[in-house]
Coordinates of N, CA and C in Angstrom, one line a residue:
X206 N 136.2 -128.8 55.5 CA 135.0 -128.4 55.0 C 134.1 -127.8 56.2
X207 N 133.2 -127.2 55.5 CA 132.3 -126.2 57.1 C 131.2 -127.0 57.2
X208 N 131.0 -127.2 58.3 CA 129.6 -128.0 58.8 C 128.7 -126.8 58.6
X209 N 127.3 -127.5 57.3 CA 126.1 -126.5 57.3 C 125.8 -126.1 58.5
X210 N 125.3 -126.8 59.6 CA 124.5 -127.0 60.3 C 124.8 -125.8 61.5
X211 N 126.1 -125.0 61.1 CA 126.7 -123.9 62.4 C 125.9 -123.0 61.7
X212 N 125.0 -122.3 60.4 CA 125.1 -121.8 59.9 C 123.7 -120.6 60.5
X213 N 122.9 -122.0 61.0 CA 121.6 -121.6 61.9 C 122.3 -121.2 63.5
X214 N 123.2 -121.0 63.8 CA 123.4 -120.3 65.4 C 123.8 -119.3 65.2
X215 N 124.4 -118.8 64.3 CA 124.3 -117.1 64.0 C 122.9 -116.7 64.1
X216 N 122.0 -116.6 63.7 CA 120.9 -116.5 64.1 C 119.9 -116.1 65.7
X217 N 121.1 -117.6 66.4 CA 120.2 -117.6 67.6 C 121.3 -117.1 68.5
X218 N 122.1 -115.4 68.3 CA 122.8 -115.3 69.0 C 122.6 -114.1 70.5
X219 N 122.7 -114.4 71.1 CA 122.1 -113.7 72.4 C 123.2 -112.4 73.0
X220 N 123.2 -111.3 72.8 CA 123.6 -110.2 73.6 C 124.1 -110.5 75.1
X221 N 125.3 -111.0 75.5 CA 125.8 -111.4 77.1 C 125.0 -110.2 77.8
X222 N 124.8 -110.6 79.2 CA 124.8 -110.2 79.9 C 125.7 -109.7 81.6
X223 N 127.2 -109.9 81.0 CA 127.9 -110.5 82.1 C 128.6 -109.4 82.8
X224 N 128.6 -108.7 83.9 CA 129.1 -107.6 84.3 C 130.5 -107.4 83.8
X225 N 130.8 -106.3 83.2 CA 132.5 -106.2 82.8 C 133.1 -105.0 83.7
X226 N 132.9 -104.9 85.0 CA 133.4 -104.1 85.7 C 135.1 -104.0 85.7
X227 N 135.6 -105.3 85.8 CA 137.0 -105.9 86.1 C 137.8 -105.4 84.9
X228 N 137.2 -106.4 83.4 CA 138.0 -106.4 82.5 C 137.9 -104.4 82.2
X229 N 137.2 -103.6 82.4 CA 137.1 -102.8 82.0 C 138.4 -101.6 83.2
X230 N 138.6 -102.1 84.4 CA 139.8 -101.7 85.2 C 141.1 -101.9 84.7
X231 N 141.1 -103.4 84.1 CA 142.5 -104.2 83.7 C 142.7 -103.5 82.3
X232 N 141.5 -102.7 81.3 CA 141.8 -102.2 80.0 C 142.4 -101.0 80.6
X233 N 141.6 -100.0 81.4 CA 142.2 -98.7 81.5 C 143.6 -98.8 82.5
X234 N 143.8 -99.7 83.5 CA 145.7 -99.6 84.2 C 146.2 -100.1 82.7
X235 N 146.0 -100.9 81.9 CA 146.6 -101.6 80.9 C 146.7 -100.0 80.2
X236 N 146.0 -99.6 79.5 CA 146.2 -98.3 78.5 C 147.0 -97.1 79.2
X237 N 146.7 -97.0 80.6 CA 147.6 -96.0 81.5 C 149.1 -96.4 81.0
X238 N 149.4 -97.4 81.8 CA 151.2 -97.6 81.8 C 151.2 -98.0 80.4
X239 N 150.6 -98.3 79.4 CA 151.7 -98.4 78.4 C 151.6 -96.3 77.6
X240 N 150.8 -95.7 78.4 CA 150.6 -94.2 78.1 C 152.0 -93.7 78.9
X241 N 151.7 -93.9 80.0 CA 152.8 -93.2 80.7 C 154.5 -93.9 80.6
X242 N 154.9 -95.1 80.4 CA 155.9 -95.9 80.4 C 156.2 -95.6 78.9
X243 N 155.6 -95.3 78.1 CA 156.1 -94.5 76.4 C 156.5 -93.5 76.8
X244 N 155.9 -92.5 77.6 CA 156.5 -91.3 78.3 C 158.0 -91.3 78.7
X245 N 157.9 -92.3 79.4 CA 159.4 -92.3 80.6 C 160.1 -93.2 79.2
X246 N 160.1 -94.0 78.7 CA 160.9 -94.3 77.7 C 161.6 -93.2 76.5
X247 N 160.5 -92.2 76.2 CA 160.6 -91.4 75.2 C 161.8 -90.3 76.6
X248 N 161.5 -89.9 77.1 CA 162.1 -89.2 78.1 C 163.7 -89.9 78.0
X249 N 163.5 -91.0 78.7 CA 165.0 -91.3 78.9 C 165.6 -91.8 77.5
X250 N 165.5 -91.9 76.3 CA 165.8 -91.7 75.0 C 166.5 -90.4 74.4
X251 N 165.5 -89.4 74.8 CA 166.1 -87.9 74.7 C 166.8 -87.6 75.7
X252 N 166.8 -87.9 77.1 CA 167.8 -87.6 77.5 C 169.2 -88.2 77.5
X253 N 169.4 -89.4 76.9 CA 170.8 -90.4 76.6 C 171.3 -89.7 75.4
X254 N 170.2 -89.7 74.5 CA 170.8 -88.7 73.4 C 171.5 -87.9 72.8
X255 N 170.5 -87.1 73.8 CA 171.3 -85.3 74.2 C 172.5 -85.8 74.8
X256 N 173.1 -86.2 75.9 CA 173.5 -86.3 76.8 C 175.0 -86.8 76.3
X257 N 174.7 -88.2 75.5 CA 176.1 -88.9 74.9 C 176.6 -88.2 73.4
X258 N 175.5 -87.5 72.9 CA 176.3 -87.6 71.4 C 177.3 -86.6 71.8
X259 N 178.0 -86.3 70.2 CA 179.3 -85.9 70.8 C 179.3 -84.6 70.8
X260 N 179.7 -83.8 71.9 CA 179.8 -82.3 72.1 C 178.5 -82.1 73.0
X261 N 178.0 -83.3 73.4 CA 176.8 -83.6 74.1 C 177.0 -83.0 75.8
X262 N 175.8 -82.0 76.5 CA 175.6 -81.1 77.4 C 175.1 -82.3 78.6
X263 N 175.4 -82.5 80.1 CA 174.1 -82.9 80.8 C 173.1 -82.1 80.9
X264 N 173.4 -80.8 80.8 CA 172.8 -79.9 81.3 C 171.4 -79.9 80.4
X265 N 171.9 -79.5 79.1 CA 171.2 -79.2 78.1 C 169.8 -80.6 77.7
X266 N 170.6 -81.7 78.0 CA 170.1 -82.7 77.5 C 168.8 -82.9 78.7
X267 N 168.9 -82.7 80.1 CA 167.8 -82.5 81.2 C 167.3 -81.8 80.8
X268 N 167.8 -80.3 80.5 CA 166.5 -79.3 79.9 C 165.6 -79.7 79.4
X269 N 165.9 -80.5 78.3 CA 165.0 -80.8 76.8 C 164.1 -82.4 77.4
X270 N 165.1 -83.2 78.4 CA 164.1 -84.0 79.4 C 162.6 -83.4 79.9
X271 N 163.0 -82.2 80.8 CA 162.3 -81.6 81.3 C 160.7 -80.8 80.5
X272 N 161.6 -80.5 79.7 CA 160.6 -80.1 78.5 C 159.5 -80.7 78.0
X273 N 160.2 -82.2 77.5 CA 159.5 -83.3 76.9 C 158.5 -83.9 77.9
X274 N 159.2 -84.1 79.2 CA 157.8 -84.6 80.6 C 156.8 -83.9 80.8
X275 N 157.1 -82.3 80.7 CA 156.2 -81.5 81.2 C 155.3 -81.6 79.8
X276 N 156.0 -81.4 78.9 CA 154.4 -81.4 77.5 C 154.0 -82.5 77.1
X277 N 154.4 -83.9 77.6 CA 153.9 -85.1 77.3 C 153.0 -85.5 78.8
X278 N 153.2 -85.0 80.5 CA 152.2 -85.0 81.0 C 151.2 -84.4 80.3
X279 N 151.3 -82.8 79.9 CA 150.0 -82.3 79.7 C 149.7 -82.8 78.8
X280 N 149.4 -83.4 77.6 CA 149.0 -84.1 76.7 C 148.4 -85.3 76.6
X281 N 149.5 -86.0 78.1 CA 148.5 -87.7 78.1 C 148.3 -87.6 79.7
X282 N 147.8 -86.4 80.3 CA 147.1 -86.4 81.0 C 145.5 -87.2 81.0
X283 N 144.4 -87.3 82.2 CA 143.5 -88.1 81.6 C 142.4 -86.8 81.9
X284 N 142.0 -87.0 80.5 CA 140.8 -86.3 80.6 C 139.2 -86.8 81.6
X285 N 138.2 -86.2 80.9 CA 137.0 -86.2 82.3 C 137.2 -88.0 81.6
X286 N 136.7 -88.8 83.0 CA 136.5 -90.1 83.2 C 135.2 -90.5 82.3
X287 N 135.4 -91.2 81.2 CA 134.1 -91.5 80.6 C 133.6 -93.0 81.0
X288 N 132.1 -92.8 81.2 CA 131.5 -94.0 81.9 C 131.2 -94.9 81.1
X289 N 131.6 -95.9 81.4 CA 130.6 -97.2 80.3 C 129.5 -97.5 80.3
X290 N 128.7 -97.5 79.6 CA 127.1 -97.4 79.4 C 126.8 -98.7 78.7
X291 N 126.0 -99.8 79.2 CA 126.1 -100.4 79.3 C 124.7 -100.7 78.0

């Protein structure tokens, strides 16, 4: 059952004040490598692909590597640095 009595601290709840300098570092390297390591994963996917199936090119299958890095840099490249406003 729910204790009434929590019902009144909603109420008395206070806006932190606690610097998030850190966690706000640890979110953007966190969002980076899982941006860029979907990259290199997507990458070496297409290139195994290409590469093993059958009648499958090295040559051809690097091309289409090459392809896929260069339009997936420019894509999840990072745009202008937006500041956190506190």
């Amino acid at each position: 059952m729910a204790d009434p009595h929590h019902a009144d601290d909603a109420n008395a709840y206070v806006r932190g004040h606690m610097a998030i300098k850190e966690q706000i570092s640890t979110f953007r390297l966190f969002l980076d490598l899982a941006k860029w390591g979907s990259l290199a994963v997507a990458c070496l996917v297409l290139l195994l692909t290409l590469w093993f199936h059958p009648g499958g090119n090295f040559v051809v299958a690097l091309l289409g590597t090459v392809v896929l890095a260069v339009a997936g840099f420019f894509a999840l490249r990072s745009k202008h640095d937006v500041v956190h406003r506190d």
